[in-house]
Each structure stands twice: as C-alpha cells, then as structure tokens.
JSON list of C-alpha atoms in Angstrom, two decimals:
[
{"chain": "A", "resi": 1, "resn": "UNK", "atom": "CA", "xyz": [-67.84, 15.68, 17.58]},
{"chain": "A", "resi": 2, "resn": "UNK", "atom": "CA", "xyz": [-68.60, 11.99, 17.12]},
{"chain": "A", "resi": 3, "resn": "UNK", "atom": "CA", "xyz": [-67.29, 9.85, 19.95]},
{"chain": "A", "resi": 4, "resn": "UNK", "atom": "CA", "xyz": [-66.70, 6.15, 19.65]},
{"chain": "A", "resi": 5, "resn": "UNK", "atom": "CA", "xyz": [-65.47, 3.32, 21.84]},
{"chain": "A", "resi": 6, "resn": "UNK", "atom": "CA", "xyz": [-63.43, 0.24, 21.06]},
{"chain": "A", "resi": 7, "resn": "UNK", "atom": "CA", "xyz": [-62.53, -2.79, 23.13]},
{"chain": "A", "resi": 8, "resn": "UNK", "atom": "CA", "xyz": [-58.90, -3.83, 23.35]},
{"chain": "A", "resi": 9, "resn": "UNK", "atom": "CA", "xyz": [-57.81, -6.76, 25.54]},
{"chain": "A", "resi": 10, "resn": "UNK", "atom": "CA", "xyz": [-60.91, -6.35, 27.69]},
{"chain": "A", "resi": 11, "resn": "UNK", "atom": "CA", "xyz": [-60.49, -2.60, 28.23]},
{"chain": "A", "resi": 12, "resn": "UNK", "atom": "CA", "xyz": [-62.89, -0.06, 26.72]},
{"chain": "A", "resi": 13, "resn": "UNK", "atom": "CA", "xyz": [-60.96, 2.74, 25.02]},
{"chain": "A", "resi": 14, "resn": "UNK", "atom": "CA", "xyz": [-62.93, 5.92, 24.31]},
{"chain": "A", "resi": 15, "resn": "UNK", "atom": "CA", "xyz": [-62.09, 8.53, 21.70]},
{"chain": "A", "resi": 16, "resn": "UNK", "atom": "CA", "xyz": [-62.38, 11.29, 24.33]},
{"chain": "A", "resi": 17, "resn": "UNK", "atom": "CA", "xyz": [-59.54, 9.63, 26.33]},
{"chain": "A", "resi": 18, "resn": "UNK", "atom": "CA", "xyz": [-61.76, 9.11, 29.36]},
{"chain": "A", "resi": 19, "resn": "UNK", "atom": "CA", "xyz": [-62.49, 5.87, 31.19]},
{"chain": "A", "resi": 20, "resn": "UNK", "atom": "CA", "xyz": [-66.17, 6.47, 32.01]},
{"chain": "A", "resi": 21, "resn": "UNK", "atom": "CA", "xyz": [-67.39, 3.81, 29.59]},
{"chain": "A", "resi": 22, "resn": "UNK", "atom": "CA", "xyz": [-65.04, 1.14, 30.92]},
{"chain": "A", "resi": 23, "resn": "UNK", "atom": "CA", "xyz": [-65.89, 2.00, 34.52]},
{"chain": "A", "resi": 24, "resn": "UNK", "atom": "CA", "xyz": [-69.59, 1.69, 33.70]},
{"chain": "A", "resi": 25, "resn": "UNK", "atom": "CA", "xyz": [-68.95, -1.75, 32.22]},
{"chain": "A", "resi": 26, "resn": "UNK", "atom": "CA", "xyz": [-67.03, -2.85, 35.33]},
{"chain": "A", "resi": 27, "resn": "UNK", "atom": "CA", "xyz": [-69.81, -1.51, 37.54]},
{"chain": "A", "resi": 28, "resn": "UNK", "atom": "CA", "xyz": [-72.39, -3.49, 35.57]},
{"chain": "A", "resi": 29, "resn": "UNK", "atom": "CA", "xyz": [-70.42, -6.73, 35.79]},
{"chain": "A", "resi": 30, "resn": "UNK", "atom": "CA", "xyz": [-69.72, -6.58, 39.51]},
{"chain": "A", "resi": 31, "resn": "UNK", "atom": "CA", "xyz": [-73.36, -5.75, 40.26]},
{"chain": "A", "resi": 32, "resn": "UNK", "atom": "CA", "xyz": [-74.58, -9.04, 38.78]},
{"chain": "A", "resi": 33, "resn": "UNK", "atom": "CA", "xyz": [-73.27, -11.17, 41.67]},
{"chain": "A", "resi": 34, "resn": "UNK", "atom": "CA", "xyz": [-74.98, -9.24, 44.48]},
{"chain": "A", "resi": 35, "resn": "UNK", "atom": "CA", "xyz": [-77.96, -11.61, 44.38]},
{"chain": "A", "resi": 36, "resn": "UNK", "atom": "CA", "xyz": [-75.72, -14.68, 44.59]},
{"chain": "A", "resi": 37, "resn": "UNK", "atom": "CA", "xyz": [-73.76, -13.36, 47.58]},
{"chain": "A", "resi": 38, "resn": "UNK", "atom": "CA", "xyz": [-76.98, -12.25, 49.26]},
{"chain": "A", "resi": 39, "resn": "UNK", "atom": "CA", "xyz": [-78.40, -15.79, 49.12]},
{"chain": "A", "resi": 40, "resn": "UNK", "atom": "CA", "xyz": [-75.37, -17.95, 49.86]},
{"chain": "A", "resi": 41, "resn": "UNK", "atom": "CA", "xyz": [-74.17, -15.88, 52.82]},
{"chain": "A", "resi": 42, "resn": "UNK", "atom": "CA", "xyz": [-76.84, -17.63, 54.93]},
{"chain": "A", "resi": 43, "resn": "UNK", "atom": "CA", "xyz": [-75.56, -21.07, 53.87]},
{"chain": "A", "resi": 44, "resn": "UNK", "atom": "CA", "xyz": [-71.78, -20.66, 53.80]},
{"chain": "A", "resi": 45, "resn": "UNK", "atom": "CA", "xyz": [-69.22, -19.51, 56.36]},
{"chain": "A", "resi": 46, "resn": "UNK", "atom": "CA", "xyz": [-67.89, -15.98, 55.87]},
{"chain": "A", "resi": 47, "resn": "UNK", "atom": "CA", "xyz": [-64.57, -17.27, 54.55]},
{"chain": "A", "resi": 48, "resn": "UNK", "atom": "CA", "xyz": [-66.23, -19.11, 51.66]},
{"chain": "A", "resi": 49, "resn": "UNK", "atom": "CA", "xyz": [-68.55, -16.20, 50.94]},
{"chain": "A", "resi": 50, "resn": "UNK", "atom": "CA", "xyz": [-65.47, -13.99, 50.67]},
{"chain": "A", "resi": 51, "resn": "UNK", "atom": "CA", "xyz": [-63.92, -16.54, 48.30]},
{"chain": "A", "resi": 52, "resn": "UNK", "atom": "CA", "xyz": [-66.96, -16.15, 46.06]},
{"chain": "A", "resi": 53, "resn": "UNK", "atom": "CA", "xyz": [-66.49, -12.39, 46.09]},
{"chain": "A", "resi": 54, "resn": "UNK", "atom": "CA", "xyz": [-62.82, -12.74, 45.21]},
{"chain": "A", "resi": 55, "resn": "UNK", "atom": "CA", "xyz": [-63.78, -15.06, 42.35]},
{"chain": "A", "resi": 56, "resn": "UNK", "atom": "CA", "xyz": [-66.86, -13.35, 40.90]},
{"chain": "A", "resi": 57, "resn": "UNK", "atom": "CA", "xyz": [-66.24, -9.67, 41.64]},
{"chain": "A", "resi": 58, "resn": "UNK", "atom": "CA", "xyz": [-62.65, -8.81, 42.46]},
{"chain": "A", "resi": 59, "resn": "UNK", "atom": "CA", "xyz": [-61.07, -9.82, 39.10]},
{"chain": "A", "resi": 60, "resn": "UNK", "atom": "CA", "xyz": [-63.10, -7.12, 37.29]},
{"chain": "A", "resi": 61, "resn": "UNK", "atom": "CA", "xyz": [-61.86, -4.47, 39.72]},
{"chain": "A", "resi": 62, "resn": "UNK", "atom": "CA", "xyz": [-58.25, -5.63, 39.54]},
{"chain": "A", "resi": 63, "resn": "UNK", "atom": "CA", "xyz": [-57.96, -6.10, 35.80]},
{"chain": "A", "resi": 64, "resn": "UNK", "atom": "CA", "xyz": [-55.87, -3.22, 34.39]},
{"chain": "A", "resi": 65, "resn": "UNK", "atom": "CA", "xyz": [-56.87, -1.12, 37.41]},
{"chain": "A", "resi": 66, "resn": "UNK", "atom": "CA", "xyz": [-53.62, 0.79, 37.09]},
{"chain": "A", "resi": 67, "resn": "UNK", "atom": "CA", "xyz": [-54.82, 2.11, 33.74]},
{"chain": "A", "resi": 68, "resn": "UNK", "atom": "CA", "xyz": [-58.44, 3.12, 34.30]},
{"chain": "A", "resi": 69, "resn": "UNK", "atom": "CA", "xyz": [-58.51, 3.84, 38.03]},
{"chain": "A", "resi": 70, "resn": "UNK", "atom": "CA", "xyz": [-57.15, 6.87, 39.87]},
{"chain": "A", "resi": 71, "resn": "UNK", "atom": "CA", "xyz": [-55.44, 7.82, 43.14]},
{"chain": "A", "resi": 72, "resn": "UNK", "atom": "CA", "xyz": [-58.08, 10.51, 43.69]},
{"chain": "A", "resi": 73, "resn": "UNK", "atom": "CA", "xyz": [-61.78, 10.03, 44.23]},
{"chain": "A", "resi": 74, "resn": "UNK", "atom": "CA", "xyz": [-64.08, 10.53, 41.27]},
{"chain": "A", "resi": 75, "resn": "UNK", "atom": "CA", "xyz": [-67.85, 10.24, 40.96]},
{"chain": "A", "resi": 76, "resn": "UNK", "atom": "CA", "xyz": [-67.55, 7.25, 38.61]},
{"chain": "A", "resi": 77, "resn": "UNK", "atom": "CA", "xyz": [-65.08, 5.32, 40.77]},
{"chain": "A", "resi": 78, "resn": "UNK", "atom": "CA", "xyz": [-67.22, 6.07, 43.80]},
{"chain": "A", "resi": 79, "resn": "UNK", "atom": "CA", "xyz": [-70.00, 4.07, 42.14]},
{"chain": "A", "resi": 80, "resn": "UNK", "atom": "CA", "xyz": [-67.74, 1.02, 42.18]},
{"chain": "A", "resi": 81, "resn": "UNK", "atom": "CA", "xyz": [-66.72, 1.72, 45.76]},
{"chain": "A", "resi": 82, "resn": "UNK", "atom": "CA", "xyz": [-70.39, 1.95, 46.76]},
{"chain": "A", "resi": 83, "resn": "UNK", "atom": "CA", "xyz": [-71.04, -1.53, 45.34]},
{"chain": "A", "resi": 84, "resn": "UNK", "atom": "CA", "xyz": [-67.97, -2.88, 47.16]},
{"chain": "A", "resi": 85, "resn": "UNK", "atom": "CA", "xyz": [-69.30, -1.46, 50.42]},
{"chain": "A", "resi": 86, "resn": "UNK", "atom": "CA", "xyz": [-72.59, -3.22, 49.80]},
{"chain": "A", "resi": 87, "resn": "UNK", "atom": "CA", "xyz": [-70.79, -6.53, 49.36]},
{"chain": "A", "resi": 88, "resn": "UNK", "atom": "CA", "xyz": [-68.81, -6.03, 52.57]},
{"chain": "A", "resi": 89, "resn": "UNK", "atom": "CA", "xyz": [-71.98, -5.29, 54.54]},
{"chain": "A", "resi": 90, "resn": "UNK", "atom": "CA", "xyz": [-73.73, -8.31, 53.04]},
{"chain": "A", "resi": 91, "resn": "UNK", "atom": "CA", "xyz": [-70.87, -10.70, 53.83]},
{"chain": "A", "resi": 92, "resn": "UNK", "atom": "CA", "xyz": [-70.57, -9.48, 57.42]},
{"chain": "A", "resi": 93, "resn": "UNK", "atom": "CA", "xyz": [-74.34, -9.12, 58.01]},
{"chain": "A", "resi": 94, "resn": "UNK", "atom": "CA", "xyz": [-73.75, -5.48, 58.89]},
{"chain": "A", "resi": 95, "resn": "UNK", "atom": "CA", "xyz": [-76.27, -2.67, 58.90]},
{"chain": "A", "resi": 96, "resn": "UNK", "atom": "CA", "xyz": [-76.53, -0.28, 55.97]},
{"chain": "A", "resi": 97, "resn": "UNK", "atom": "CA", "xyz": [-75.16, 2.50, 58.17]},
{"chain": "A", "resi": 98, "resn": "UNK", "atom": "CA", "xyz": [-72.16, 0.49, 59.37]},
{"chain": "A", "resi": 99, "resn": "UNK", "atom": "CA", "xyz": [-68.80, 2.20, 58.58]},
{"chain": "A", "resi": 100, "resn": "UNK", "atom": "CA", "xyz": [-67.23, 0.33, 55.69]},
{"chain": "A", "resi": 101, "resn": "UNK", "atom": "CA", "xyz": [-63.51, 0.77, 56.39]},
{"chain": "A", "resi": 102, "resn": "UNK", "atom": "CA", "xyz": [-63.38, -1.73, 59.31]},
{"chain": "A", "resi": 103, "resn": "UNK", "atom": "CA", "xyz": [-65.31, -4.20, 57.15]},
{"chain": "A", "resi": 104, "resn": "UNK", "atom": "CA", "xyz": [-62.74, -3.96, 54.34]},
{"chain": "A", "resi": 105, "resn": "UNK", "atom": "CA", "xyz": [-60.04, -4.60, 56.94]},
{"chain": "A", "resi": 106, "resn": "UNK", "atom": "CA", "xyz": [-61.88, -7.52, 58.48]},
{"chain": "A", "resi": 107, "resn": "UNK", "atom": "CA", "xyz": [-62.45, -9.21, 55.12]},
{"chain": "A", "resi": 108, "resn": "UNK", "atom": "CA", "xyz": [-58.97, -8.25, 53.83]},
{"chain": "A", "resi": 109, "resn": "UNK", "atom": "CA", "xyz": [-60.47, -6.68, 50.71]},
{"chain": "A", "resi": 110, "resn": "UNK", "atom": "CA", "xyz": [-59.02, -3.68, 48.91]},
{"chain": "A", "resi": 111, "resn": "UNK", "atom": "CA", "xyz": [-61.26, -0.90, 47.66]},
{"chain": "A", "resi": 112, "resn": "UNK", "atom": "CA", "xyz": [-60.99, 0.25, 44.05]},
{"chain": "A", "resi": 113, "resn": "UNK", "atom": "CA", "xyz": [-58.75, 3.13, 45.19]},
{"chain": "A", "resi": 114, "resn": "UNK", "atom": "CA", "xyz": [-56.57, 0.90, 47.37]},
{"chain": "A", "resi": 115, "resn": "UNK", "atom": "CA", "xyz": [-56.25, -1.58, 44.51]},
{"chain": "A", "resi": 116, "resn": "UNK", "atom": "CA", "xyz": [-54.69, 1.20, 42.43]},
{"chain": "A", "resi": 117, "resn": "UNK", "atom": "CA", "xyz": [-52.08, 1.88, 45.12]},
{"chain": "A", "resi": 118, "resn": "UNK", "atom": "CA", "xyz": [-51.44, -1.83, 45.57]},
{"chain": "A", "resi": 119, "resn": "UNK", "atom": "CA", "xyz": [-50.87, -2.47, 41.88]},
{"chain": "A", "resi": 120, "resn": "UNK", "atom": "CA", "xyz": [-48.74, 0.64, 41.48]},
{"chain": "A", "resi": 121, "resn": "UNK", "atom": "CA", "xyz": [-46.40, -0.35, 44.32]},
{"chain": "A", "resi": 122, "resn": "UNK", "atom": "CA", "xyz": [-46.09, -3.85, 42.86]},
{"chain": "A", "resi": 123, "resn": "UNK", "atom": "CA", "xyz": [-45.23, -2.29, 39.50]},
{"chain": "A", "resi": 124, "resn": "UNK", "atom": "CA", "xyz": [-42.45, -0.23, 41.09]},
{"chain": "A", "resi": 125, "resn": "UNK", "atom": "CA", "xyz": [-41.11, -3.22, 43.05]},
{"chain": "A", "resi": 126, "resn": "UNK", "atom": "CA", "xyz": [-40.89, -5.18, 39.81]},
{"chain": "A", "resi": 127, "resn": "UNK", "atom": "CA", "xyz": [-39.15, -2.22, 38.19]},
{"chain": "A", "resi": 128, "resn": "UNK", "atom": "CA", "xyz": [-36.60, -1.88, 41.00]},
{"chain": "A", "resi": 129, "resn": "UNK", "atom": "CA", "xyz": [-35.90, -5.62, 41.03]},
{"chain": "A", "resi": 130, "resn": "UNK", "atom": "CA", "xyz": [-35.75, -5.73, 37.21]},
{"chain": "A", "resi": 131, "resn": "UNK", "atom": "CA", "xyz": [-38.65, -8.14, 36.83]},
{"chain": "A", "resi": 132, "resn": "UNK", "atom": "CA", "xyz": [-40.19, -6.18, 33.96]},
{"chain": "A", "resi": 133, "resn": "UNK", "atom": "CA", "xyz": [-38.71, -5.13, 30.57]},
{"chain": "A", "resi": 134, "resn": "UNK", "atom": "CA", "xyz": [-36.29, -2.22, 30.70]},
{"chain": "A", "resi": 135, "resn": "UNK", "atom": "CA", "xyz": [-38.43, -0.35, 28.14]},
{"chain": "A", "resi": 136, "resn": "UNK", "atom": "CA", "xyz": [-41.02, 0.43, 30.84]},
{"chain": "A", "resi": 137, "resn": "UNK", "atom": "CA", "xyz": [-38.58, 1.27, 33.62]},
{"chain": "A", "resi": 138, "resn": "UNK", "atom": "CA", "xyz": [-38.97, 5.01, 33.99]},
{"chain": "A", "resi": 139, "resn": "UNK", "atom": "CA", "xyz": [-38.15, 5.62, 37.66]},
{"chain": "A", "resi": 140, "resn": "UNK", "atom": "CA", "xyz": [-34.93, 7.24, 38.86]},
{"chain": "A", "resi": 141, "resn": "UNK", "atom": "CA", "xyz": [-33.26, 6.99, 42.26]},
{"chain": "A", "resi": 142, "resn": "UNK", "atom": "CA", "xyz": [-32.09, 10.26, 43.85]},
{"chain": "A", "resi": 143, "resn": "UNK", "atom": "CA", "xyz": [-28.57, 8.86, 44.18]},
{"chain": "A", "resi": 144, "resn": "UNK", "atom": "CA", "xyz": [-28.26, 8.71, 40.40]},
{"chain": "A", "resi": 145, "resn": "UNK", "atom": "CA", "xyz": [-29.07, 12.42, 40.09]},
{"chain": "A", "resi": 146, "resn": "UNK", "atom": "CA", "xyz": [-26.94, 13.95, 42.86]},
{"chain": "A", "resi": 147, "resn": "UNK", "atom": "CA", "xyz": [-24.13, 12.87, 45.22]},
{"chain": "A", "resi": 148, "resn": "UNK", "atom": "CA", "xyz": [-25.52, 14.47, 48.38]},
{"chain": "A", "resi": 149, "resn": "UNK", "atom": "CA", "xyz": [-25.53, 12.08, 51.33]},
{"chain": "A", "resi": 150, "resn": "UNK", "atom": "CA", "xyz": [-29.12, 12.77, 52.44]},
{"chain": "A", "resi": 151, "resn": "UNK", "atom": "CA", "xyz": [-31.81, 10.60, 53.99]},
{"chain": "A", "resi": 152, "resn": "UNK", "atom": "CA", "xyz": [-33.68, 10.65, 50.68]},
{"chain": "A", "resi": 153, "resn": "UNK", "atom": "CA", "xyz": [-30.67, 9.31, 48.77]},
{"chain": "A", "resi": 154, "resn": "UNK", "atom": "CA", "xyz": [-32.32, 5.90, 48.21]},
{"chain": "A", "resi": 155, "resn": "UNK", "atom": "CA", "xyz": [-35.76, 7.38, 47.44]},
{"chain": "A", "resi": 156, "resn": "UNK", "atom": "CA", "xyz": [-37.16, 7.56, 43.95]},
{"chain": "A", "resi": 157, "resn": "UNK", "atom": "CA", "xyz": [-36.80, 10.99, 42.42]},
{"chain": "A", "resi": 158, "resn": "UNK", "atom": "CA", "xyz": [-40.06, 12.93, 42.40]},
{"chain": "A", "resi": 159, "resn": "UNK", "atom": "CA", "xyz": [-40.04, 15.14, 39.33]},
{"chain": "A", "resi": 160, "resn": "UNK", "atom": "CA", "xyz": [-41.85, 18.46, 39.57]},
{"chain": "A", "resi": 161, "resn": "UNK", "atom": "CA", "xyz": [-45.35, 18.46, 38.05]},
{"chain": "A", "resi": 162, "resn": "UNK", "atom": "CA", "xyz": [-47.06, 21.76, 37.40]},
{"chain": "A", "resi": 163, "resn": "UNK", "atom": "CA", "xyz": [-50.53, 20.50, 36.48]},
{"chain": "A", "resi": 164, "resn": "UNK", "atom": "CA", "xyz": [-52.95, 18.39, 38.50]},
{"chain": "A", "resi": 165, "resn": "UNK", "atom": "CA", "xyz": [-53.46, 15.97, 35.63]},
{"chain": "A", "resi": 166, "resn": "UNK", "atom": "CA", "xyz": [-49.73, 15.32, 35.48]},
{"chain": "A", "resi": 167, "resn": "UNK", "atom": "CA", "xyz": [-49.68, 14.63, 39.22]},
{"chain": "A", "resi": 168, "resn": "UNK", "atom": "CA", "xyz": [-52.22, 11.83, 38.70]},
{"chain": "A", "resi": 169, "resn": "UNK", "atom": "CA", "xyz": [-49.87, 9.86, 36.44]},
{"chain": "A", "resi": 170, "resn": "UNK", "atom": "CA", "xyz": [-48.04, 6.76, 37.65]},
{"chain": "A", "resi": 171, "resn": "UNK", "atom": "CA", "xyz": [-44.69, 8.47, 37.04]},
{"chain": "A", "resi": 172, "resn": "UNK", "atom": "CA", "xyz": [-45.59, 10.93, 39.81]},
{"chain": "A", "resi": 173, "resn": "UNK", "atom": "CA", "xyz": [-47.84, 8.85, 42.08]},
{"chain": "A", "resi": 174, "resn": "UNK", "atom": "CA", "xyz": [-45.44, 5.89, 41.95]},
{"chain": "A", "resi": 175, "resn": "UNK", "atom": "CA", "xyz": [-42.44, 7.58, 43.61]},
{"chain": "A", "resi": 176, "resn": "UNK", "atom": "CA", "xyz": [-44.79, 9.37, 46.00]},
{"chain": "A", "resi": 177, "resn": "UNK", "atom": "CA", "xyz": [-46.18, 6.05, 47.28]},
{"chain": "A", "resi": 178, "resn": "UNK", "atom": "CA", "xyz": [-42.85, 4.23, 47.16]},
{"chain": "A", "resi": 179, "resn": "UNK", "atom": "CA", "xyz": [-41.06, 6.90, 49.21]},
{"chain": "A", "resi": 180, "resn": "UNK", "atom": "CA", "xyz": [-43.71, 6.61, 51.92]},
{"chain": "A", "resi": 181, "resn": "UNK", "atom": "CA", "xyz": [-42.63, 3.01, 52.61]},
{"chain": "A", "resi": 182, "resn": "UNK", "atom": "CA", "xyz": [-39.91, 2.06, 55.07]},
{"chain": "A", "resi": 183, "resn": "UNK", "atom": "CA", "xyz": [-36.59, 0.68, 53.83]},
{"chain": "A", "resi": 184, "resn": "UNK", "atom": "CA", "xyz": [-37.53, -2.67, 55.36]},
{"chain": "A", "resi": 185, "resn": "UNK", "atom": "CA", "xyz": [-40.71, -2.87, 53.28]},
{"chain": "A", "resi": 186, "resn": "UNK", "atom": "CA", "xyz": [-38.96, -1.75, 50.09]},
{"chain": "A", "resi": 187, "resn": "UNK", "atom": "CA", "xyz": [-36.23, -4.34, 50.52]},
{"chain": "A", "resi": 188, "resn": "UNK", "atom": "CA", "xyz": [-38.58, -7.30, 50.84]},
{"chain": "A", "resi": 189, "resn": "UNK", "atom": "CA", "xyz": [-36.72, -10.43, 49.66]},
{"chain": "A", "resi": 190, "resn": "UNK", "atom": "CA", "xyz": [-39.46, -11.65, 47.32]},
{"chain": "A", "resi": 191, "resn": "UNK", "atom": "CA", "xyz": [-42.48, -10.29, 45.50]},
{"chain": "A", "resi": 192, "resn": "UNK", "atom": "CA", "xyz": [-44.75, -12.54, 47.57]},
{"chain": "A", "resi": 193, "resn": "UNK", "atom": "CA", "xyz": [-43.46, -11.05, 50.83]},
{"chain": "A", "resi": 194, "resn": "UNK", "atom": "CA", "xyz": [-43.72, -7.52, 49.41]},
{"chain": "A", "resi": 195, "resn": "UNK", "atom": "CA", "xyz": [-47.34, -8.05, 48.35]},
{"chain": "A", "resi": 196, "resn": "UNK", "atom": "CA", "xyz": [-48.27, -9.34, 51.77]},
{"chain": "A", "resi": 197, "resn": "UNK", "atom": "CA", "xyz": [-46.62, -6.41, 53.54]},
{"chain": "A", "resi": 198, "resn": "UNK", "atom": "CA", "xyz": [-48.06, -3.61, 51.45]},
{"chain": "A", "resi": 199, "resn": "UNK", "atom": "CA", "xyz": [-51.56, -5.08, 51.48]},
{"chain": "A", "resi": 200, "resn": "UNK", "atom": "CA", "xyz": [-51.49, -4.93, 55.28]},
{"chain": "A", "resi": 201, "resn": "UNK", "atom": "CA", "xyz": [-50.08, -1.38, 55.19]},
{"chain": "A", "resi": 202, "resn": "UNK", "atom": "CA", "xyz": [-52.74, -0.16, 52.77]},
{"chain": "A", "resi": 203, "resn": "UNK", "atom": "CA", "xyz": [-55.58, -1.74, 54.75]},
{"chain": "A", "resi": 204, "resn": "UNK", "atom": "CA", "xyz": [-54.29, -0.27, 58.03]},
{"chain": "A", "resi": 205, "resn": "UNK", "atom": "CA", "xyz": [-54.06, 3.22, 56.56]}
]
C-alpha cells in the first residue's frame, strides 16, 4: 500500500492516520536550537535562557499538540521528551543523570505529555464557558443526564469506552481530567486565572 503525507496548516497528515511523520518533524525542529542554548547559557541569566527556549522550542511542541500528542507515553513522543530533558539540564547546568521532573518544575516548563493535558483542560474550560463555537461543544454534565443529587452531579459525564483507542480520545480524556479538578479550580473567574492554576497543578503532579 502506497503511503503519502500532506501538510495542512503546519501539521503533517499521513495516509495511515498516524502522527509519526509530524512528530519526527517537530523533533527535528526543536533539536536545532540545542547549540544556541548550550552557548548562551554561560552568558545570560537562567531567566533569559528560559525565554529563548520558550521562543525557539516551545511553540513547536505546543502547536496543535492536542491533535498529534497523546495522554499515554509512546516511543515517538518520548523522543521529544528526551530532547526537552536535555534542554532543562543545559539551562540549569545539571548533570546528565539529574532527575528531570524537578527541573521542569523549577523552570516552569511543561513536558510534551503535560502540554497535552494543559491544552485539553483549556479546551474544556472554553467549552464550559462558551468561548468556542457550539459545533465543537461535545461534553455533557451529569446533571443533564440524571436528577440524582450526587457529589458527581456537576462533573462531566464520562461515557463508557470499550476499546483502548477510544479511551485516548479527547471526548474521554477531557472529562477524566476535568473531573479530577476541584470545584474552585473549575470555577476560575477568567481563562487567565484558570491557565495559571492548572499549570501549577500539572507541574506539581
């Protein structure tokens, strides 16, 4: 079977419905700035070095992450995570064997997996607060399905998924993540406040 790829709005779409090609492209782009960060880290304070990372590297990881990334670890996404770890160790002058999680927390940088969760929760917040078109609002609150006065009444309804692939979709992962938040976090007054809260939550976890 002949496979082909096409680029649409900066995302590589493959005929086999997999994202390996796009992930490889992202990996190649974020690798190009390692030399720059490696040199300037000796000349700039850590805050400015991080700003360079957020400018040269992070946009490639964030762009349409909700589409091509995944809540579960994969060998391809791990390649991106490995490069992110290298950046964190470079910026903090840490050893190669230094655990990476505290470094992500210190630099306030989200991994490729955490970026997926972050963007998904923002998507749901915008859905709940009606900041996106109604055509893409496909989440249902438990209260609209049954009248039982339970603690989960205000939670998003988690529809049963029989297959693992189905459980990886945003329609399943979204409610799962949203329901794990406290009512205080869900009811943030503005999107800015919500983003700030969930970024801290994700980094702490």
